[in-house]
Amino acid sequence: MAKKVLFAGESWTATVTEVKGFNAFSASKYETGLGWIDKAIEKAGYEFVYMPNHIAADHFPYTMEELKEYACVVLSDIGADTLLIPTETFSAGKRFPNRCQLLKDYVLQGGGLLMIGGYMTFNGIGGQGKWWATPVQDVLPVQLLTCDDRMEHCEGVSAESVNNDHPVLKGIQGEWPPVLGYNKSTLKEGAELVAAICGDPFIAFGNYGKGRTGVFSSDCSPHWAPKEFCDWEGYDRLFKNIIDYIVR
């Protein structure tokens, strides 16, 4: 039976208002950043379990028993508030377990955790990601900033390997395609830095308790990860190696 990877986030809704002279109307749409990362994880031999943001708010696991069904949890473009404020907490003042504390405990007990960058992970746009203020920060290999940490690079910037012998870089050859942005952070003492970008951590890992965690500080889909990066021949191999290394 394939090991399960729980992937939370990477979804959004948008409302657009069009004004046509005297008249106006609104239209909405729902989108996800899937199409690349899900295929890479499935191709790596894992069962990909997806929880978009609006589902994760109330259905992300509340117990260790539920969480331990997964070999690895991936947080991608999902803010800490989505896990900290379930619907009934906000609307009716109902108490629930702190799922950020649960994630930390899950790692300490042997679970794997990967945080992928974006506008709502790390600290994100306007500082709304807010993961630095949660117990999850304690088990990340990087120290998150407490301000808006986005580094936008519309010109494109490429990561560079800093440890070519690391197993995560096995099969990754040539120059990395450019990305259009990433979340800035600082490496913690004792963490493994595998790749850097503009002098900042790009891929890093840390061991905490019985578990291992990692960060990939750019996105796994547009806009920060342009089609050139997503269609790169090393994309699937890179994310397979990352998950494999975290799951061990």
PDB file of N, CA, C and O in Angstrom, residues 176-215:
ATOM      1  N   TRP A 176      19.262  25.496 -12.995  1.00  0.00           N
ATOM      2  CA  TRP A 176      17.860  25.495 -12.579  1.00  0.00           C
ATOM      3  C   TRP A 176      17.096  26.568 -13.365  1.00  0.00           C
ATOM      4  O   TRP A 176      17.601  27.695 -13.536  1.00  0.00           O
ATOM      5  N   PRO A 177      15.887  26.273 -13.812  1.00  0.00           N
ATOM      6  CA  PRO A 177      15.082  27.312 -14.464  1.00  0.00           C
ATOM      7  C   PRO A 177      14.770  28.426 -13.469  1.00  0.00           C
ATOM      8  O   PRO A 177      14.696  28.186 -12.258  1.00  0.00           O
ATOM      9  N   PRO A 178      14.574  29.641 -13.942  1.00  0.00           N
ATOM     10  CA  PRO A 178      14.298  30.749 -13.022  1.00  0.00           C
ATOM     11  C   PRO A 178      12.915  30.662 -12.400  1.00  0.00           C
ATOM     12  O   PRO A 178      11.983  30.095 -12.977  1.00  0.00           O
ATOM     13  N   VAL A 179      12.795  31.229 -11.200  1.00  0.00           N
ATOM     14  CA  VAL A 179      11.497  31.443 -10.567  1.00  0.00           C
ATOM     15  C   VAL A 179      11.290  32.951 -10.473  1.00  0.00           C
ATOM     16  O   VAL A 179      12.227  33.735 -10.634  1.00  0.00           O
ATOM     17  N   LEU A 180      10.059  33.355 -10.208  1.00  0.00           N
ATOM     18  CA  LEU A 180       9.723  34.776 -10.221  1.00  0.00           C
ATOM     19  C   LEU A 180       9.554  35.356  -8.827  1.00  0.00           C
ATOM     20  O   LEU A 180       9.119  36.507  -8.683  1.00  0.00           O
ATOM     21  N   GLY A 181       9.892  34.563  -7.827  1.00  0.00           N
ATOM     22  CA  GLY A 181       9.810  35.059  -6.461  1.00  0.00           C
ATOM     23  C   GLY A 181       9.969  33.934  -5.467  1.00  0.00           C
ATOM     24  O   GLY A 181       9.959  32.752  -5.820  1.00  0.00           O
ATOM     25  N   TYR A 182      10.146  34.314  -4.197  1.00  0.00           N
ATOM     26  CA  TYR A 182      10.292  33.335  -3.127  1.00  0.00           C
ATOM     27  C   TYR A 182      10.078  34.037  -1.792  1.00  0.00           C
ATOM     28  O   TYR A 182       9.977  35.264  -1.716  1.00  0.00           O
ATOM     29  N   ASN A 183       9.995  33.254  -0.726  1.00  0.00           N
ATOM     30  CA  ASN A 183       9.871  33.796   0.626  1.00  0.00           C
ATOM     31  C   ASN A 183      11.244  33.836   1.279  1.00  0.00           C
ATOM     32  O   ASN A 183      11.936  32.811   1.333  1.00  0.00           O
ATOM     33  N   LYS A 184      11.628  34.977   1.783  1.00  0.00           N
ATOM     34  CA  LYS A 184      12.922  35.147   2.423  1.00  0.00           C
ATOM     35  C   LYS A 184      12.877  34.591   3.850  1.00  0.00           C
ATOM     36  O   LYS A 184      11.895  34.774   4.576  1.00  0.00           O
ATOM     37  N   SER A 185      13.946  33.928   4.267  1.00  0.00           N
ATOM     38  CA  SER A 185      14.062  33.402   5.626  1.00  0.00           C
ATOM     39  C   SER A 185      15.548  33.288   5.953  1.00  0.00           C
ATOM     40  O   SER A 185      16.401  33.582   5.110  1.00  0.00           O
ATOM     41  N   THR A 186      15.851  32.852   7.168  1.00  0.00           N
ATOM     42  CA  THR A 186      17.244  32.636   7.561  1.00  0.00           C
ATOM     43  C   THR A 186      17.410  31.203   8.043  1.00  0.00           C
ATOM     44  O   THR A 186      16.524  30.650   8.696  1.00  0.00           O
ATOM     45  N   LEU A 187      18.548  30.626   7.722  1.00  0.00           N
ATOM     46  CA  LEU A 187      18.808  29.235   8.077  1.00  0.00           C
ATOM     47  C   LEU A 187      19.077  29.112   9.576  1.00  0.00           C
ATOM     48  O   LEU A 187      19.823  29.893  10.160  1.00  0.00           O
ATOM     49  N   LYS A 188      18.470  28.112  10.195  1.00  0.00           N
ATOM     50  CA  LYS A 188      18.712  27.841  11.607  1.00  0.00           C
ATOM     51  C   LYS A 188      20.030  27.088  11.779  1.00  0.00           C
ATOM     52  O   LYS A 188      20.456  26.334  10.892  1.00  0.00           O
ATOM     53  N   GLU A 189      20.632  27.262  12.908  1.00  0.00           N
ATOM     54  CA  GLU A 189      21.856  26.541  13.222  1.00  0.00           C
ATOM     55  C   GLU A 189      21.577  25.042  13.232  1.00  0.00           C
ATOM     56  O   GLU A 189      20.589  24.583  13.806  1.00  0.00           O
ATOM     57  N   GLY A 190      22.441  24.288  12.559  1.00  0.00           N
ATOM     58  CA  GLY A 190      22.295  22.839  12.511  1.00  0.00           C
ATOM     59  C   GLY A 190      21.429  22.320  11.380  1.00  0.00           C
ATOM     60  O   GLY A 190      21.362  21.111  11.155  1.00  0.00           O
ATOM     61  N   ALA A 191      20.760  23.213  10.644  1.00  0.00           N
ATOM     62  CA  ALA A 191      19.917  22.783   9.522  1.00  0.00           C
ATOM     63  C   ALA A 191      20.777  22.486   8.302  1.00  0.00           C
ATOM     64  O   ALA A 191      21.909  22.962   8.178  1.00  0.00           O
ATOM     65  N   GLU A 192      20.242  21.694   7.378  1.00  0.00           N
ATOM     66  CA  GLU A 192      20.934  21.339   6.134  1.00  0.00           C
ATOM     67  C   GLU A 192      20.476  22.273   5.015  1.00  0.00           C
ATOM     68  O   GLU A 192      19.305  22.270   4.658  1.00  0.00           O
ATOM     69  N   LEU A 193      21.381  23.024   4.457  1.00  0.00           N
ATOM     70  CA  LEU A 193      21.064  23.863   3.308  1.00  0.00           C
ATOM     71  C   LEU A 193      21.475  23.109   2.042  1.00  0.00           C
ATOM     72  O   LEU A 193      22.630  22.747   1.876  1.00  0.00           O
ATOM     73  N   VAL A 194      20.519  22.876   1.168  1.00  0.00           N
ATOM     74  CA  VAL A 194      20.770  22.128  -0.062  1.00  0.00           C
ATOM     75  C   VAL A 194      20.876  23.046  -1.268  1.00  0.00           C
ATOM     76  O   VAL A 194      21.679  22.837  -2.163  1.00  0.00           O
ATOM     77  N   ALA A 195      20.065  24.098  -1.298  1.00  0.00           N
ATOM     78  CA  ALA A 195      20.101  25.060  -2.405  1.00  0.00           C
ATOM     79  C   ALA A 195      19.770  26.442  -1.869  1.00  0.00           C
ATOM     80  O   ALA A 195      19.004  26.583  -0.904  1.00  0.00           O
ATOM     81  N   ALA A 196      20.353  27.459  -2.498  1.00  0.00           N
ATOM     82  CA  ALA A 196      20.141  28.844  -2.083  1.00  0.00           C
ATOM     83  C   ALA A 196      19.680  29.666  -3.277  1.00  0.00           C
ATOM     84  O   ALA A 196      19.873  29.281  -4.443  1.00  0.00           O
ATOM     85  N   ILE A 197      19.062  30.809  -2.973  1.00  0.00           N
ATOM     86  CA  ILE A 197      18.626  31.716  -4.025  1.00  0.00           C
ATOM     87  C   ILE A 197      18.847  33.150  -3.540  1.00  0.00           C
ATOM     88  O   ILE A 197      18.409  33.520  -2.456  1.00  0.00           O
ATOM     89  N   CYS A 198      19.601  33.908  -4.294  1.00  0.00           N
ATOM     90  CA  CYS A 198      19.931  35.289  -3.927  1.00  0.00           C
ATOM     91  C   CYS A 198      20.529  35.356  -2.521  1.00  0.00           C
ATOM     92  O   CYS A 198      20.304  36.325  -1.781  1.00  0.00           O
ATOM     93  N   GLY A 199      21.257  34.328  -2.136  1.00  0.00           N
ATOM     94  CA  GLY A 199      21.880  34.284  -0.825  1.00  0.00           C
ATOM     95  C   GLY A 199      20.981  33.821   0.296  1.00  0.00           C
ATOM     96  O   GLY A 199      21.411  33.750   1.456  1.00  0.00           O
ATOM     97  N   ASP A 200      19.733  33.496  -0.008  1.00  0.00           N
ATOM     98  CA  ASP A 200      18.765  33.041   0.996  1.00  0.00           C
ATOM     99  C   ASP A 200      18.475  31.549   0.835  1.00  0.00           C
ATOM    100  O   ASP A 200      18.681  30.986  -0.246  1.00  0.00           O
ATOM    101  N   PRO A 201      17.968  30.896   1.883  1.00  0.00           N
ATOM    102  CA  PRO A 201      17.628  29.472   1.763  1.00  0.00           C
ATOM    103  C   PRO A 201      16.557  29.230   0.695  1.00  0.00           C
ATOM    104  O   PRO A 201      15.562  29.961   0.628  1.00  0.00           O
ATOM    105  N   PHE A 202      16.781  28.221  -0.121  1.00  0.00           N
ATOM    106  CA  PHE A 202      15.796  27.814  -1.130  1.00  0.00           C
ATOM    107  C   PHE A 202      15.245  26.432  -0.790  1.00  0.00           C
ATOM    108  O   PHE A 202      14.041  26.227  -0.749  1.00  0.00           O
ATOM    109  N   ILE A 203      16.133  25.490  -0.528  1.00  0.00           N
ATOM    110  CA  ILE A 203      15.745  24.166  -0.052  1.00  0.00           C
ATOM    111  C   ILE A 203      16.581  23.851   1.179  1.00  0.00           C
ATOM    112  O   ILE A 203      17.817  23.947   1.132  1.00  0.00           O
ATOM    113  N   ALA A 204      15.920  23.513   2.270  1.00  0.00           N
ATOM    114  CA  ALA A 204      16.628  23.214   3.515  1.00  0.00           C
ATOM    115  C   ALA A 204      15.848  22.173   4.304  1.00  0.00           C
ATOM    116  O   ALA A 204      14.626  22.031   4.131  1.00  0.00           O
ATOM    117  N   PHE A 205      16.563  21.465   5.185  1.00  0.00           N
ATOM    118  CA  PHE A 205      15.959  20.399   5.987  1.00  0.00           C
ATOM    119  C   PHE A 205      16.451  20.467   7.419  1.00  0.00           C
ATOM    120  O   PHE A 205      17.531  21.010   7.713  1.00  0.00           O
ATOM    121  N   GLY A 206      15.657  19.894   8.310  1.00  0.00           N
ATOM    122  CA  GLY A 206      16.049  19.796   9.709  1.00  0.00           C
ATOM    123  C   GLY A 206      15.444  18.562  10.345  1.00  0.00           C
ATOM    124  O   GLY A 206      14.379  18.094   9.921  1.00  0.00           O
ATOM    125  N   ASN A 207      16.111  18.027  11.335  1.00  0.00           N
ATOM    126  CA  ASN A 207      15.619  16.883  12.099  1.00  0.00           C
ATOM    127  C   ASN A 207      15.144  17.369  13.463  1.00  0.00           C
ATOM    128  O   ASN A 207      15.883  18.067  14.166  1.00  0.00           O
ATOM    129  N   TYR A 208      13.923  16.978  13.831  1.00  0.00           N
ATOM    130  CA  TYR A 208      13.332  17.400  15.099  1.00  0.00           C
ATOM    131  C   TYR A 208      12.641  16.206  15.736  1.00  0.00           C
ATOM    132  O   TYR A 208      11.721  15.633  15.143  1.00  0.00           O
ATOM    133  N   GLY A 209      13.102  15.846  16.941  1.00  0.00           N
ATOM    134  CA  GLY A 209      12.575  14.645  17.559  1.00  0.00           C
ATOM    135  C   GLY A 209      12.854  13.456  16.665  1.00  0.00           C
ATOM    136  O   GLY A 209      13.975  13.251  16.199  1.00  0.00           O
ATOM    137  N   LYS A 210      11.832  12.693  16.340  1.00  0.00           N
ATOM    138  CA  LYS A 210      11.965  11.535  15.467  1.00  0.00           C
ATOM    139  C   LYS A 210      11.639  11.859  14.010  1.00  0.00           C
ATOM    140  O   LYS A 210      11.728  10.982  13.145  1.00  0.00           O
ATOM    141  N   GLY A 211      11.260  13.109  13.730  1.00  0.00           N
ATOM    142  CA  GLY A 211      10.813  13.461  12.385  1.00  0.00           C
ATOM    143  C   GLY A 211      11.765  14.370  11.645  1.00  0.00           C
ATOM    144  O   GLY A 211      12.763  14.841  12.181  1.00  0.00           O
ATOM    145  N   ARG A 212      11.437  14.626  10.399  1.00  0.00           N
ATOM    146  CA  ARG A 212      12.247  15.493   9.544  1.00  0.00           C
ATOM    147  C   ARG A 212      11.324  16.463   8.817  1.00  0.00           C
ATOM    148  O   ARG A 212      10.214  16.094   8.395  1.00  0.00           O
ATOM    149  N   THR A 213      11.788  17.688   8.646  1.00  0.00           N
ATOM    150  CA  THR A 213      11.005  18.696   7.935  1.00  0.00           C
ATOM    151  C   THR A 213      11.856  19.352   6.861  1.00  0.00           C
ATOM    152  O   THR A 213      13.091  19.280   6.889  1.00  0.00           O
ATOM    153  N   GLY A 214      11.183  19.998   5.919  1.00  0.00           N
ATOM    154  CA  GLY A 214      11.889  20.689   4.853  1.00  0.00           C
ATOM    155  C   GLY A 214      11.138  21.918   4.404  1.00  0.00           C
ATOM    156  O   GLY A 214       9.933  22.070   4.677  1.00  0.00           O
ATOM    157  N   VAL A 215      11.848  22.805   3.722  1.00  0.00           N
ATOM    158  CA  VAL A 215      11.210  23.964   3.099  1.00  0.00           C
ATOM    159  C   VAL A 215      11.676  24.069   1.653  1.00  0.00           C
ATOM    160  O   VAL A 215      12.818  23.753   1.322  1.00  0.00           O
TER     161      VAL A 215
END
